[in-house]
Every structure is written in C-alpha cells, then in structure tokens.
Amino acid sequence: MTKFARLFALMFSIMIPSSIANAGQSEAGQTDLVCETGPVTKTFGQSQWLVYSCSDRRTVVVMSAPGNPAMPFYFVIYPSATGYQLGGEGTGDQEFTAAAFSELQALSPTEIENLVQETRQR
C-alpha cells in the first residue's frame, strides 16, 4: 500500500456520516467504516484507479492511482434505500474524473458487489 493509500485508508477509517453506511452506529449517528480491503487496480475513464472495499462489505472507495491525471481524487460508491449512490471529491484533472464518474455511475449493483469480492480476494 502506498503512503497516499495508507493516509487515505486512515482518513476513511474515521467516523463518516451514517447516510453512507448503516452498521455499528454510535450515539452521534456516525458509523465506523474502515475502507482498507484491497486494493485492486481497475481502469475507469481510460485511467487507473485503486479500488478498496469497506468493513460493511457493500461500500467501495475508488481512488486515483499514482500517475493518474485525476490525482488527487476519490469516489465512494455506497448503498442507499434506492440502490447505490456515487459521490466524489478531489482536485485532479476534471476530464479524467468526469470520464471515470460516467463509467462508475453506470455500474450495476451486481458489478459493484463483484468489485467488493475482488478486493476481498486480494
């Protein structure tokens, strides 16, 4: 795991809003969600991304791989009442983040579940 990936995993291990995950809630309405399983390298939007799964076995974090012009950027695919939601944040090249967003948004629930399984086999 790269230094950036370790820092990101640590950052994502911190309390996140319960709207993203729904297991193990604390009294503050927050959830401990650790996202450090993996990574597997995938191509989205013609650039390389590192995919991690989280402790709820449903949430996926997709972060720009070293050398990706989208760096630094990450996406989170998380379960919701209507299926899955996709969010992202960062300051990388918008051309590459938009292309990846488009492909990630098109993933089916089965494809997202397969990503989780791939990270767990790593």
JSON list of C-alpha atoms in Angstrom, two decimals:
[
{"chain": "A", "resi": 1, "resn": "MET", "atom": "CA", "xyz": [0.00, 0.00, 0.00]},
{"chain": "A", "resi": 2, "resn": "THR", "atom": "CA", "xyz": [1.44, 3.39, -0.98]},
{"chain": "A", "resi": 3, "resn": "LYS", "atom": "CA", "xyz": [1.91, 6.20, 1.53]},
{"chain": "A", "resi": 4, "resn": "PHE", "atom": "CA", "xyz": [-1.00, 8.09, -0.07]},
{"chain": "A", "resi": 5, "resn": "ALA", "atom": "CA", "xyz": [-3.21, 4.98, 0.07]},
{"chain": "A", "resi": 6, "resn": "ARG", "atom": "CA", "xyz": [-2.37, 4.40, 3.76]},
{"chain": "A", "resi": 7, "resn": "LEU", "atom": "CA", "xyz": [-3.17, 8.02, 4.57]},
{"chain": "A", "resi": 8, "resn": "PHE", "atom": "CA", "xyz": [-6.43, 7.75, 2.66]},
{"chain": "A", "resi": 9, "resn": "ALA", "atom": "CA", "xyz": [-7.38, 4.49, 4.39]},
{"chain": "A", "resi": 10, "resn": "LEU", "atom": "CA", "xyz": [-6.67, 6.09, 7.75]},
{"chain": "A", "resi": 11, "resn": "MET", "atom": "CA", "xyz": [-8.71, 9.15, 6.82]},
{"chain": "A", "resi": 12, "resn": "PHE", "atom": "CA", "xyz": [-11.59, 6.97, 5.70]},
{"chain": "A", "resi": 13, "resn": "SER", "atom": "CA", "xyz": [-11.39, 4.91, 8.88]},
{"chain": "A", "resi": 14, "resn": "ILE", "atom": "CA", "xyz": [-12.51, 7.98, 10.79]},
{"chain": "A", "resi": 15, "resn": "MET", "atom": "CA", "xyz": [-16.19, 8.44, 11.57]},
{"chain": "A", "resi": 16, "resn": "ILE", "atom": "CA", "xyz": [-18.29, 9.07, 8.46]},
{"chain": "A", "resi": 17, "resn": "PRO", "atom": "CA", "xyz": [-21.94, 10.10, 8.18]},
{"chain": "A", "resi": 18, "resn": "SER", "atom": "CA", "xyz": [-24.42, 7.29, 8.75]},
{"chain": "A", "resi": 19, "resn": "SER", "atom": "CA", "xyz": [-26.06, 8.16, 5.43]},
{"chain": "A", "resi": 20, "resn": "ILE", "atom": "CA", "xyz": [-23.13, 6.34, 3.81]},
{"chain": "A", "resi": 21, "resn": "ALA", "atom": "CA", "xyz": [-23.19, 3.23, 5.99]},
{"chain": "A", "resi": 22, "resn": "ASN", "atom": "CA", "xyz": [-25.73, 1.77, 8.36]},
{"chain": "A", "resi": 23, "resn": "ALA", "atom": "CA", "xyz": [-23.90, -0.70, 10.60]},
{"chain": "A", "resi": 24, "resn": "GLY", "atom": "CA", "xyz": [-22.36, -0.11, 14.03]},
{"chain": "A", "resi": 25, "resn": "GLN", "atom": "CA", "xyz": [-23.82, 3.30, 14.66]},
{"chain": "A", "resi": 26, "resn": "SER", "atom": "CA", "xyz": [-22.60, 5.32, 17.60]},
{"chain": "A", "resi": 27, "resn": "GLU", "atom": "CA", "xyz": [-24.77, 7.61, 19.66]},
{"chain": "A", "resi": 28, "resn": "ALA", "atom": "CA", "xyz": [-23.74, 10.57, 17.50]},
{"chain": "A", "resi": 29, "resn": "GLY", "atom": "CA", "xyz": [-25.39, 8.99, 14.43]},
{"chain": "A", "resi": 30, "resn": "GLN", "atom": "CA", "xyz": [-21.98, 8.19, 13.00]},
{"chain": "A", "resi": 31, "resn": "THR", "atom": "CA", "xyz": [-20.62, 4.87, 11.75]},
{"chain": "A", "resi": 32, "resn": "ASP", "atom": "CA", "xyz": [-17.14, 3.41, 11.95]},
{"chain": "A", "resi": 33, "resn": "LEU", "atom": "CA", "xyz": [-16.42, 2.32, 8.41]},
{"chain": "A", "resi": 34, "resn": "VAL", "atom": "CA", "xyz": [-12.92, 1.07, 7.61]},
{"chain": "A", "resi": 35, "resn": "CYS", "atom": "CA", "xyz": [-12.09, 1.07, 3.89]},
{"chain": "A", "resi": 36, "resn": "GLU", "atom": "CA", "xyz": [-8.75, -0.65, 3.50]},
{"chain": "A", "resi": 37, "resn": "THR", "atom": "CA", "xyz": [-9.53, -4.03, 1.93]},
{"chain": "A", "resi": 38, "resn": "GLY", "atom": "CA", "xyz": [-7.67, -4.30, -1.36]},
{"chain": "A", "resi": 39, "resn": "PRO", "atom": "CA", "xyz": [-6.69, -2.59, -3.48]},
{"chain": "A", "resi": 40, "resn": "VAL", "atom": "CA", "xyz": [-7.35, -3.94, -6.92]},
{"chain": "A", "resi": 41, "resn": "THR", "atom": "CA", "xyz": [-6.35, -1.81, -9.89]},
{"chain": "A", "resi": 42, "resn": "LYS", "atom": "CA", "xyz": [-9.12, -1.03, -12.36]},
{"chain": "A", "resi": 43, "resn": "THR", "atom": "CA", "xyz": [-9.49, 1.21, -15.39]},
{"chain": "A", "resi": 44, "resn": "PHE", "atom": "CA", "xyz": [-12.32, 3.73, -15.39]},
{"chain": "A", "resi": 45, "resn": "GLY", "atom": "CA", "xyz": [-12.45, 6.59, -17.86]},
{"chain": "A", "resi": 46, "resn": "GLN", "atom": "CA", "xyz": [-9.26, 5.35, -19.53]},
{"chain": "A", "resi": 47, "resn": "SER", "atom": "CA", "xyz": [-7.19, 5.88, -16.38]},
{"chain": "A", "resi": 48, "resn": "GLN", "atom": "CA", "xyz": [-6.04, 3.68, -13.50]},
{"chain": "A", "resi": 49, "resn": "TRP", "atom": "CA", "xyz": [-7.86, 3.64, -10.15]},
{"chain": "A", "resi": 50, "resn": "LEU", "atom": "CA", "xyz": [-7.30, 1.74, -6.90]},
{"chain": "A", "resi": 51, "resn": "VAL", "atom": "CA", "xyz": [-10.43, 0.06, -5.59]},
{"chain": "A", "resi": 52, "resn": "TYR", "atom": "CA", "xyz": [-10.91, -0.68, -1.89]},
{"chain": "A", "resi": 53, "resn": "SER", "atom": "CA", "xyz": [-13.90, -2.15, -0.11]},
{"chain": "A", "resi": 54, "resn": "CYS", "atom": "CA", "xyz": [-15.12, -1.22, 3.34]},
{"chain": "A", "resi": 55, "resn": "SER", "atom": "CA", "xyz": [-15.95, -3.09, 6.51]},
{"chain": "A", "resi": 56, "resn": "ASP", "atom": "CA", "xyz": [-19.67, -3.13, 5.71]},
{"chain": "A", "resi": 57, "resn": "ARG", "atom": "CA", "xyz": [-18.83, -5.30, 2.65]},
{"chain": "A", "resi": 58, "resn": "ARG", "atom": "CA", "xyz": [-21.02, -3.05, 0.49]},
{"chain": "A", "resi": 59, "resn": "THR", "atom": "CA", "xyz": [-19.24, 0.30, 0.23]},
{"chain": "A", "resi": 60, "resn": "VAL", "atom": "CA", "xyz": [-16.45, 0.81, -2.31]},
{"chain": "A", "resi": 61, "resn": "VAL", "atom": "CA", "xyz": [-13.80, 3.53, -2.44]},
{"chain": "A", "resi": 62, "resn": "VAL", "atom": "CA", "xyz": [-12.18, 4.23, -5.79]},
{"chain": "A", "resi": 63, "resn": "MET", "atom": "CA", "xyz": [-9.09, 6.44, -5.57]},
{"chain": "A", "resi": 64, "resn": "SER", "atom": "CA", "xyz": [-6.84, 7.73, -8.30]},
{"chain": "A", "resi": 65, "resn": "ALA", "atom": "CA", "xyz": [-3.75, 5.58, -8.75]},
{"chain": "A", "resi": 66, "resn": "PRO", "atom": "CA", "xyz": [-0.27, 7.11, -8.82]},
{"chain": "A", "resi": 67, "resn": "GLY", "atom": "CA", "xyz": [0.31, 8.69, -12.23]},
{"chain": "A", "resi": 68, "resn": "ASN", "atom": "CA", "xyz": [-3.40, 9.14, -12.91]},
{"chain": "A", "resi": 69, "resn": "PRO", "atom": "CA", "xyz": [-4.03, 12.75, -14.06]},
{"chain": "A", "resi": 70, "resn": "ALA", "atom": "CA", "xyz": [-7.16, 12.70, -11.86]},
{"chain": "A", "resi": 71, "resn": "MET", "atom": "CA", "xyz": [-4.95, 12.56, -8.74]},
{"chain": "A", "resi": 72, "resn": "PRO", "atom": "CA", "xyz": [-5.83, 13.51, -6.10]},
{"chain": "A", "resi": 73, "resn": "PHE", "atom": "CA", "xyz": [-9.41, 12.32, -6.36]},
{"chain": "A", "resi": 74, "resn": "TYR", "atom": "CA", "xyz": [-11.61, 9.61, -4.86]},
{"chain": "A", "resi": 75, "resn": "PHE", "atom": "CA", "xyz": [-15.10, 8.28, -5.37]},
{"chain": "A", "resi": 76, "resn": "VAL", "atom": "CA", "xyz": [-17.30, 6.49, -2.87]},
{"chain": "A", "resi": 77, "resn": "ILE", "atom": "CA", "xyz": [-20.00, 4.07, -4.00]},
{"chain": "A", "resi": 78, "resn": "TYR", "atom": "CA", "xyz": [-22.31, 3.38, -1.08]},
{"chain": "A", "resi": 79, "resn": "PRO", "atom": "CA", "xyz": [-25.63, 1.63, -0.50]},
{"chain": "A", "resi": 80, "resn": "SER", "atom": "CA", "xyz": [-28.81, 3.64, -0.16]},
{"chain": "A", "resi": 81, "resn": "ALA", "atom": "CA", "xyz": [-32.52, 2.92, 0.11]},
{"chain": "A", "resi": 82, "resn": "THR", "atom": "CA", "xyz": [-32.79, 3.05, -3.69]},
{"chain": "A", "resi": 83, "resn": "GLY", "atom": "CA", "xyz": [-29.70, 1.02, -4.59]},
{"chain": "A", "resi": 84, "resn": "TYR", "atom": "CA", "xyz": [-26.29, 2.68, -4.66]},
{"chain": "A", "resi": 85, "resn": "GLN", "atom": "CA", "xyz": [-25.13, 6.29, -4.61]},
{"chain": "A", "resi": 86, "resn": "LEU", "atom": "CA", "xyz": [-21.92, 7.70, -6.06]},
{"chain": "A", "resi": 87, "resn": "GLY", "atom": "CA", "xyz": [-20.01, 10.68, -4.74]},
{"chain": "A", "resi": 88, "resn": "GLY", "atom": "CA", "xyz": [-16.54, 12.02, -5.26]},
{"chain": "A", "resi": 89, "resn": "GLU", "atom": "CA", "xyz": [-14.11, 14.67, -4.19]},
{"chain": "A", "resi": 90, "resn": "GLY", "atom": "CA", "xyz": [-10.70, 15.97, -5.19]},
{"chain": "A", "resi": 91, "resn": "THR", "atom": "CA", "xyz": [-8.78, 18.42, -7.29]},
{"chain": "A", "resi": 92, "resn": "GLY", "atom": "CA", "xyz": [-7.50, 16.24, -10.13]},
{"chain": "A", "resi": 93, "resn": "ASP", "atom": "CA", "xyz": [-7.98, 16.80, -13.87]},
{"chain": "A", "resi": 94, "resn": "GLN", "atom": "CA", "xyz": [-11.72, 17.15, -14.41]},
{"chain": "A", "resi": 95, "resn": "GLU", "atom": "CA", "xyz": [-11.59, 15.48, -17.83]},
{"chain": "A", "resi": 96, "resn": "PHE", "atom": "CA", "xyz": [-10.42, 12.24, -16.21]},
{"chain": "A", "resi": 97, "resn": "THR", "atom": "CA", "xyz": [-12.66, 12.45, -13.15]},
{"chain": "A", "resi": 98, "resn": "ALA", "atom": "CA", "xyz": [-15.73, 13.08, -15.31]},
{"chain": "A", "resi": 99, "resn": "ALA", "atom": "CA", "xyz": [-14.92, 10.11, -17.55]},
{"chain": "A", "resi": 100, "resn": "ALA", "atom": "CA", "xyz": [-14.45, 7.84, -14.53]},
{"chain": "A", "resi": 101, "resn": "PHE", "atom": "CA", "xyz": [-17.64, 9.18, -12.92]},
{"chain": "A", "resi": 102, "resn": "SER", "atom": "CA", "xyz": [-19.61, 8.30, -16.04]},
{"chain": "A", "resi": 103, "resn": "GLU", "atom": "CA", "xyz": [-18.36, 4.70, -16.02]},
{"chain": "A", "resi": 104, "resn": "LEU", "atom": "CA", "xyz": [-18.78, 4.25, -12.27]},
{"chain": "A", "resi": 105, "resn": "GLN", "atom": "CA", "xyz": [-22.30, 5.64, -12.39]},
{"chain": "A", "resi": 106, "resn": "ALA", "atom": "CA", "xyz": [-23.20, 3.00, -14.99]},
{"chain": "A", "resi": 107, "resn": "LEU", "atom": "CA", "xyz": [-22.13, 0.06, -12.77]},
{"chain": "A", "resi": 108, "resn": "SER", "atom": "CA", "xyz": [-24.95, -2.31, -11.85]},
{"chain": "A", "resi": 109, "resn": "PRO", "atom": "CA", "xyz": [-25.45, -3.49, -8.26]},
{"chain": "A", "resi": 110, "resn": "THR", "atom": "CA", "xyz": [-24.02, -6.87, -9.29]},
{"chain": "A", "resi": 111, "resn": "GLU", "atom": "CA", "xyz": [-20.90, -5.22, -10.74]},
{"chain": "A", "resi": 112, "resn": "ILE", "atom": "CA", "xyz": [-20.41, -3.25, -7.51]},
{"chain": "A", "resi": 113, "resn": "GLU", "atom": "CA", "xyz": [-20.80, -6.44, -5.47]},
{"chain": "A", "resi": 114, "resn": "ASN", "atom": "CA", "xyz": [-18.21, -8.09, -7.75]},
{"chain": "A", "resi": 115, "resn": "LEU", "atom": "CA", "xyz": [-15.78, -5.23, -7.06]},
{"chain": "A", "resi": 116, "resn": "VAL", "atom": "CA", "xyz": [-16.19, -5.86, -3.33]},
{"chain": "A", "resi": 117, "resn": "GLN", "atom": "CA", "xyz": [-15.48, -9.56, -3.85]},
{"chain": "A", "resi": 118, "resn": "GLU", "atom": "CA", "xyz": [-12.37, -8.80, -5.93]},
{"chain": "A", "resi": 119, "resn": "THR", "atom": "CA", "xyz": [-10.94, -6.61, -3.17]},
{"chain": "A", "resi": 120, "resn": "ARG", "atom": "CA", "xyz": [-11.60, -9.30, -0.58]},
{"chain": "A", "resi": 121, "resn": "GLN", "atom": "CA", "xyz": [-9.69, -11.90, -2.63]},
{"chain": "A", "resi": 122, "resn": "ARG", "atom": "CA", "xyz": [-6.62, -9.69, -2.68]}
]
